[in-house]
Amino acid sequence: MTVNVAVLGATGAVGQRFIQLLAEHPQFTLTDVTASAASAGNVYAEAAHWRLSTPLPPSAAELPVVETDPAAVSDDVELIFSALPSGVASRIEPAFAEAGYIVSSNASNDRMAPDVPLVIPEVNPSHLGLLDVQRDARGTTGAILKNPNCSTITMVPTLAAVRGAGLERVHVVTLQAVSGAGYGGVSSMAILYNVIPHISGEGSKMESESCKLLGTLDGDEVVEHPMTVSASTNRVPTIDGHLETVFIETAEQLDEASTAAAMDLFPTAELHSSPDPVIAVLDAMDRPQPRLDRMRGGGMQVTVGGISGTQTGMMYNCLAHNTIRGAAGASILNGELLLQSGYL
């Protein structure tokens, strides 16, 4: 028994990653794909301009592309995965929720809305309770669930692993792959032999989303974690995999051994797409590296290395695949949590 699902914005970079990851998923059956009016009416193989290194799944190739409208999606679809850009998602996703669908979305809009759960299943599954708050507040039978930004989701599991020591301050510098900006997001003339030391809006997302994710669900609201987060975000000429250098200050003193042990023992969510271990801790100071480590755990694992002490706390490097763990895979993992929790 599987759940029928649809992907909104299925022809774009993240949409294609959804199609790839859903092809052999044991719990979800892809039945519907949507795109712009210009693509609607074609079969997916003609509309998608497939760009991933693996072949287009035959099960998706002949699916008809329909417009991104609740009326165009099959009645037997139970779960919507959204790969829409935020500007479009802010208008379209609420329409699907009003039509009774649950939307597991990668789009950045409304991640910080008080009644929208922002979830990493290994970190804060209890925040799923906001779905009931959202339905009551908005008068809908459907609902919207968000996964965080691709750079946030790389760092936050490592913070969750050591939060028992009392996180006070976090400073992070990111080295983010070009695929995070979409296929046409950064021109080759801008990024080749270059580093761009600012990604608009990215730092503020890391700073706010991290505190919500590590917060506590108290009744009908999330009380955010009181730590402060400062982020410098940078685009570098790698294809996939966001590498981040994280500096943490905690109320209780940590050392290299206790930090590594806490991350190594951080528990899986025991869902199909949740890796075990969630965090792979490497001894080498020159790891992780995007070329070598981005596909650990099928792209869903966070890899950590270079753990060392500083004058004020601890530092380490962490890496995750930004379009798998950081985008489509995160939304699918949230869908698995929805199913496990009885929302589907």
Short mmCIF file of C-alpha atoms in Angstrom, two decimals:
data_model
loop_
_atom_site.label_atom_id
_atom_site.label_comp_id
_atom_site.label_asym_id
_atom_site.label_seq_id
_atom_site.Cartn_x
_atom_site.Cartn_y
_atom_site.Cartn_z
CA MET A 1 0.00 0.00 0.00
CA THR A 2 1.52 3.30 -1.08
CA VAL A 3 0.39 6.92 -1.03
CA ASN A 4 -0.23 8.71 -4.32
CA VAL A 5 1.75 11.95 -4.57
CA ALA A 6 2.16 14.91 -6.91
CA VAL A 7 5.14 17.20 -7.51
CA LEU A 8 4.51 20.89 -8.16
CA GLY A 9 7.13 22.61 -10.31
CA ALA A 10 8.37 19.22 -11.47
CA THR A 11 10.47 20.38 -14.43
CA GLY A 12 12.92 22.61 -12.52
CA ALA A 13 16.18 21.59 -10.83
CA VAL A 14 14.63 20.68 -7.47
CA GLY A 15 11.57 19.23 -9.20
CA GLN A 16 13.81 16.86 -11.16
CA ARG A 17 15.49 15.77 -7.94
CA PHE A 18 12.03 14.96 -6.53
CA ILE A 19 11.31 12.83 -9.59
CA GLN A 20 14.61 10.98 -9.19
CA LEU A 21 14.14 10.28 -5.47
CA LEU A 22 10.50 9.22 -5.79
CA ALA A 23 11.13 6.75 -8.63
CA GLU A 24 11.70 3.74 -6.39
CA HIS A 25 10.28 5.02 -3.12
CA PRO A 26 8.52 2.20 -1.25
CA GLN A 27 5.84 4.43 0.33
CA PHE A 28 5.04 7.00 -2.36
CA THR A 29 3.74 6.56 -5.91
CA LEU A 30 4.19 9.54 -8.21
CA THR A 31 0.99 10.00 -10.21
CA ASP A 32 0.89 13.72 -11.06
CA VAL A 33 3.43 16.33 -12.14
CA THR A 34 2.74 20.03 -12.64
CA ALA A 35 4.55 22.89 -14.32
CA SER A 36 3.82 26.20 -16.00
CA ALA A 37 1.12 26.63 -18.61
CA ALA A 38 3.83 26.53 -21.29
CA SER A 39 4.75 22.96 -20.33
CA ALA A 40 1.25 21.69 -19.59
CA GLY A 41 -0.09 19.25 -22.18
CA ASN A 42 3.30 17.65 -22.86
CA VAL A 43 4.50 14.42 -21.32
CA TYR A 44 7.15 14.87 -18.66
CA ALA A 45 10.04 13.59 -20.82
CA GLU A 46 9.35 16.35 -23.36
CA ALA A 47 8.83 19.14 -20.84
CA ALA A 48 11.60 18.49 -18.33
CA HIS A 49 14.89 18.86 -20.29
CA TRP A 50 16.37 16.30 -17.88
CA ARG A 51 19.70 17.44 -16.44
CA LEU A 52 20.58 14.93 -13.73
CA SER A 53 23.36 12.39 -14.29
CA THR A 54 21.04 9.43 -13.72
CA PRO A 55 18.50 8.52 -16.45
CA LEU A 56 15.00 9.93 -16.36
CA PRO A 57 12.90 7.30 -14.52
CA PRO A 58 10.65 5.48 -17.02
CA SER A 59 7.77 5.65 -14.54
CA ALA A 60 7.79 9.45 -14.82
CA ALA A 61 8.71 9.89 -18.49
CA GLU A 62 5.20 9.46 -19.88
CA LEU A 63 3.27 11.24 -17.13
CA PRO A 64 1.22 14.11 -18.54
CA VAL A 65 2.25 17.53 -17.26
CA VAL A 66 -0.71 19.52 -15.93
CA GLU A 67 -1.02 23.11 -14.82
CA THR A 68 -0.19 23.94 -11.20
CA ASP A 69 -3.78 24.18 -10.05
CA PRO A 70 -5.66 22.06 -7.48
CA ALA A 71 -8.39 21.41 -10.04
CA ALA A 72 -5.86 19.80 -12.40
CA VAL A 73 -4.48 17.26 -9.89
CA SER A 74 -5.98 13.78 -9.62
CA ASP A 75 -8.55 13.21 -6.88
CA ASP A 76 -6.64 10.22 -5.49
CA VAL A 77 -3.49 12.24 -4.70
CA GLU A 78 -2.97 12.39 -0.91
CA LEU A 79 0.27 14.37 -0.62
CA ILE A 80 1.74 17.28 -2.55
CA PHE A 81 5.49 17.91 -2.81
CA SER A 82 6.28 21.49 -3.78
CA ALA A 83 9.40 22.51 -5.70
CA LEU A 84 7.92 25.89 -6.59
CA PRO A 85 9.90 29.13 -6.28
CA SER A 86 8.79 31.08 -3.24
CA GLY A 87 7.07 33.87 -5.16
CA VAL A 88 4.77 31.40 -6.88
CA ALA A 89 4.47 29.12 -3.85
CA SER A 90 3.12 31.91 -1.65
CA ARG A 91 0.08 32.04 -3.89
CA ILE A 92 -0.29 28.43 -5.02
CA GLU A 93 0.43 26.39 -1.87
CA PRO A 94 -2.40 27.95 0.20
CA ALA A 95 -4.80 27.13 -2.64
CA PHE A 96 -3.82 23.46 -2.43
CA ALA A 97 -4.23 23.52 1.37
CA GLU A 98 -7.68 25.07 0.98
CA ALA A 99 -8.53 22.30 -1.47
CA GLY A 100 -7.74 19.74 1.25
CA TYR A 101 -4.20 18.71 0.32
CA ILE A 102 -1.22 18.46 2.66
CA VAL A 103 1.74 20.20 1.05
CA SER A 104 5.31 19.25 1.97
CA SER A 105 7.18 22.23 0.61
CA ASN A 106 10.77 23.19 -0.09
CA ALA A 107 9.85 26.81 -0.86
CA SER A 108 11.20 29.50 1.48
CA ASN A 109 8.01 31.53 1.92
CA ASP A 110 6.22 31.22 5.29
CA ARG A 111 8.92 29.10 6.93
CA MET A 112 8.82 31.48 9.88
CA ALA A 113 5.02 31.84 9.98
CA PRO A 114 3.85 31.03 13.53
CA ASP A 115 1.39 28.33 12.43
CA VAL A 116 3.60 26.65 9.81
CA PRO A 117 5.75 23.75 11.04
CA LEU A 118 9.39 24.01 9.95
CA VAL A 119 10.67 20.49 10.44
CA ILE A 120 13.73 18.27 10.25
CA PRO A 121 12.38 14.87 11.40
CA GLU A 122 15.57 13.92 13.26
CA VAL A 123 15.57 17.26 15.10
CA ASN A 124 12.04 18.50 15.90
CA PRO A 125 9.30 16.02 14.86
CA SER A 126 6.99 17.31 17.60
CA HIS A 127 6.60 20.60 15.69
CA LEU A 128 4.32 18.68 13.32
CA GLY A 129 1.63 19.50 15.90
CA LEU A 130 1.43 22.99 14.37
CA LEU A 131 -0.49 21.43 11.46
CA ASP A 132 -3.56 21.20 13.68
CA VAL A 133 -3.05 24.78 14.85
CA GLN A 134 -2.74 25.89 11.22
CA ARG A 135 -5.91 24.10 10.14
CA ASP A 136 -7.89 25.69 12.97
CA ALA A 137 -6.47 29.16 12.34
CA ARG A 138 -6.95 29.10 8.58
CA GLY A 139 -10.12 27.02 8.39
CA THR A 140 -8.65 24.50 5.96
CA THR A 141 -8.71 20.71 5.85
CA GLY A 142 -5.31 20.67 4.17
CA ALA A 143 -2.10 22.17 5.52
CA ILE A 144 1.44 23.29 4.64
CA LEU A 145 4.65 21.85 6.08
CA LYS A 146 8.09 23.31 5.35
CA ASN A 147 11.66 22.04 5.37
CA PRO A 148 14.40 24.61 6.05
CA ASN A 149 16.90 26.30 3.80
CA CYS A 150 19.62 24.10 2.28
CA SER A 151 22.39 25.75 4.31
CA THR A 152 20.37 25.70 7.55
CA ILE A 153 19.59 22.00 7.24
CA THR A 154 23.28 21.19 6.87
CA MET A 155 24.17 22.84 10.17
CA VAL A 156 21.18 22.32 12.46
CA PRO A 157 21.47 18.54 13.02
CA THR A 158 25.02 19.13 14.29
CA LEU A 159 23.74 21.83 16.66
CA ALA A 160 20.92 19.57 17.84
CA ALA A 161 23.48 16.92 18.72
CA VAL A 162 25.26 19.24 21.20
CA ARG A 163 22.37 21.39 22.42
CA GLY A 164 22.43 19.55 25.76
CA ALA A 165 25.59 21.52 26.53
CA GLY A 166 23.61 24.76 26.34
CA LEU A 167 24.09 26.47 22.99
CA GLU A 168 24.67 30.19 23.44
CA ARG A 169 26.31 31.51 20.27
CA VAL A 170 26.84 30.08 16.80
CA HIS A 171 28.95 31.60 14.03
CA VAL A 172 28.97 29.95 10.61
CA VAL A 173 30.74 30.58 7.31
CA THR A 174 29.30 28.73 4.32
CA LEU A 175 30.86 27.63 1.02
CA GLN A 176 27.76 26.91 -1.04
CA ALA A 177 27.55 25.03 -4.34
CA VAL A 178 26.18 26.67 -7.47
CA SER A 179 23.29 24.18 -7.76
CA GLY A 180 21.78 25.91 -4.74
CA ALA A 181 20.90 28.82 -7.01
CA GLY A 182 19.14 26.63 -9.59
CA TYR A 183 20.33 25.62 -13.04
CA GLY A 184 20.49 29.18 -14.37
CA GLY A 185 21.09 30.93 -11.06
CA VAL A 186 24.78 31.86 -11.34
CA SER A 187 26.41 32.52 -14.68
CA SER A 188 29.64 30.72 -15.54
CA MET A 189 31.34 34.08 -16.12
CA ALA A 190 30.52 35.07 -12.53
CA ILE A 191 31.58 31.90 -10.70
CA LEU A 192 34.45 30.30 -12.64
CA TYR A 193 37.80 30.89 -10.85
CA ASN A 194 35.87 32.96 -8.35
CA VAL A 195 34.09 33.10 -4.98
CA ILE A 196 31.11 35.37 -4.43
CA PRO A 197 31.15 36.49 -0.78
CA HIS A 198 27.43 37.16 -0.36
CA ILE A 199 24.23 35.25 -1.12
CA SER A 200 21.22 37.53 -0.77
CA GLY A 201 18.87 36.49 2.04
CA GLU A 202 20.78 33.32 2.88
CA GLY A 203 22.40 34.46 6.10
CA SER A 204 19.19 35.77 7.61
CA LYS A 205 17.46 32.46 6.84
CA MET A 206 20.13 30.53 8.70
CA GLU A 207 19.95 32.90 11.65
CA SER A 208 16.16 32.77 12.06
CA GLU A 209 15.34 29.23 10.94
CA SER A 210 17.91 27.63 13.23
CA CYS A 211 16.32 29.16 16.33
CA LYS A 212 12.84 28.00 15.29
CA LEU A 213 14.02 24.48 14.50
CA LEU A 214 15.74 24.11 17.89
CA GLY A 215 12.84 25.74 19.71
CA THR A 216 10.18 24.05 21.83
CA LEU A 217 6.54 23.52 20.86
CA ASP A 218 4.55 24.99 23.74
CA GLY A 219 0.83 24.57 23.17
CA ASP A 220 0.02 26.28 19.88
CA GLU A 221 3.34 28.06 19.35
CA VAL A 222 7.05 27.44 19.02
CA VAL A 223 9.23 29.16 21.61
CA GLU A 224 12.47 29.78 19.74
CA HIS A 225 15.85 28.70 21.07
CA PRO A 226 17.59 31.67 22.75
CA MET A 227 20.98 31.15 21.07
CA THR A 228 22.30 33.80 18.70
CA VAL A 229 23.37 32.78 15.19
CA SER A 230 25.59 34.82 12.87
CA ALA A 231 26.11 33.66 9.29
CA SER A 232 28.38 34.62 6.40
CA THR A 233 27.23 32.92 3.20
CA ASN A 234 29.42 32.48 0.13
CA ARG A 235 28.97 30.96 -3.34
CA VAL A 236 31.87 28.81 -4.57
CA PRO A 237 32.50 26.96 -7.86
CA THR A 238 31.44 23.48 -6.73
CA ILE A 239 28.42 21.77 -8.30
CA ASP A 240 26.72 20.09 -5.31
CA GLY A 241 27.32 20.02 -1.57
CA HIS A 242 27.31 22.90 0.88
CA LEU A 243 30.40 22.99 3.11
CA GLU A 244 30.18 25.04 6.30
CA THR A 245 32.60 26.00 9.06
CA VAL A 246 30.75 26.29 12.37
CA PHE A 247 31.95 27.88 15.61
CA ILE A 248 29.89 27.17 18.74
CA GLU A 249 29.95 28.56 22.26
CA THR A 250 28.15 26.58 24.96
CA ALA A 251 27.31 27.02 28.65
CA GLU A 252 28.99 23.71 29.48
CA GLN A 253 32.50 23.08 28.24
CA LEU A 254 32.90 20.67 25.34
CA ASP A 255 36.05 19.06 24.03
CA GLU A 256 36.85 17.26 20.79
CA ALA A 257 35.94 13.82 22.13
CA SER A 258 32.59 14.81 23.66
CA THR A 259 31.61 16.84 20.58
CA ALA A 260 32.43 13.97 18.23
CA ALA A 261 30.63 11.44 20.43
CA ALA A 262 27.47 13.54 20.63
CA MET A 263 27.32 13.91 16.86
CA ASP A 264 28.19 10.28 16.18
CA LEU A 265 25.37 9.10 18.48
CA PHE A 266 22.72 11.53 17.20
CA PRO A 267 19.74 9.25 16.48
CA THR A 268 18.07 8.52 13.17
CA ALA A 269 14.37 9.26 12.75
CA GLU A 270 13.82 5.62 11.72
CA LEU A 271 12.16 6.72 8.49
CA HIS A 272 12.96 5.34 5.04
CA SER A 273 15.08 8.34 3.98
CA SER A 274 16.69 9.06 7.36
CA PRO A 275 20.27 7.74 7.32
CA ASP A 276 21.85 5.83 10.18
CA PRO A 277 23.93 7.51 11.41
CA VAL A 278 22.45 10.90 10.60
CA ILE A 279 25.87 12.50 11.14
CA ALA A 280 29.05 10.81 9.90
CA VAL A 281 32.04 12.02 11.94
CA LEU A 282 35.41 11.81 10.18
CA ASP A 283 38.78 12.00 11.95
CA ALA A 284 40.59 13.79 9.11
CA MET A 285 41.09 17.53 9.44
CA ASP A 286 40.80 18.00 5.66
CA ARG A 287 37.34 16.42 5.42
CA PRO A 288 34.52 16.59 4.58
CA GLN A 289 34.93 17.60 0.95
CA PRO A 290 32.06 18.06 -1.53
CA ARG A 291 33.62 15.84 -4.21
CA LEU A 292 34.23 12.96 -1.79
CA ASP A 293 31.45 13.19 0.77
CA ARG A 294 28.31 14.79 -0.66
CA MET A 295 26.62 11.47 -1.52
CA ARG A 296 27.07 9.78 1.86
CA GLY A 297 23.84 8.12 2.94
CA GLY A 298 22.43 8.60 -0.54
CA GLY A 299 22.94 12.34 -0.15
CA MET A 300 20.93 12.49 3.09
CA GLN A 301 23.79 12.22 5.59
CA VAL A 302 25.51 15.21 7.20
CA THR A 303 29.28 14.74 7.34
CA VAL A 304 31.44 16.40 9.99
CA GLY A 305 35.22 16.75 10.31
CA GLY A 306 37.90 19.06 11.61
CA ILE A 307 36.51 19.14 15.16
CA SER A 308 38.81 21.25 17.31
CA GLY A 309 38.78 23.61 20.26
CA THR A 310 38.94 27.41 20.03
CA GLN A 311 39.53 30.09 22.66
CA THR A 312 35.77 30.40 23.18
CA GLY A 313 34.36 26.97 22.34
CA MET A 314 34.48 24.43 19.53
CA MET A 315 34.69 24.53 15.75
CA TYR A 316 34.07 21.97 13.01
CA ASN A 317 33.26 21.63 9.32
CA CYS A 318 30.02 20.08 8.12
CA LEU A 319 28.70 19.13 4.68
CA ALA A 320 25.45 17.95 3.13
CA HIS A 321 24.11 17.55 -0.40
CA ASN A 322 22.12 20.72 -0.95
CA THR A 323 19.52 19.45 -3.44
CA ILE A 324 18.98 16.10 -1.67
CA ARG A 325 19.24 16.59 2.12
CA GLY A 326 18.89 20.33 1.54
CA ALA A 327 15.83 20.30 -0.72
CA ALA A 328 13.89 17.46 -2.34
CA GLY A 329 15.10 14.74 0.02
CA ALA A 330 14.16 16.87 3.03
CA SER A 331 10.61 17.36 1.75
CA ILE A 332 10.26 13.64 1.06
CA LEU A 333 11.57 12.85 4.55
CA ASN A 334 8.92 15.20 5.96
CA GLY A 335 6.34 13.32 3.88
CA GLU A 336 7.47 10.08 5.50
CA LEU A 337 7.04 11.71 8.91
CA LEU A 338 3.52 12.77 7.95
CA LEU A 339 2.71 9.19 7.01
CA GLN A 340 4.27 7.75 10.19
CA SER A 341 2.35 10.30 12.31
CA GLY A 342 -1.02 9.47 10.82
CA TYR A 343 -1.58 12.66 8.83
CA LEU A 344 -1.97 10.66 5.59
#
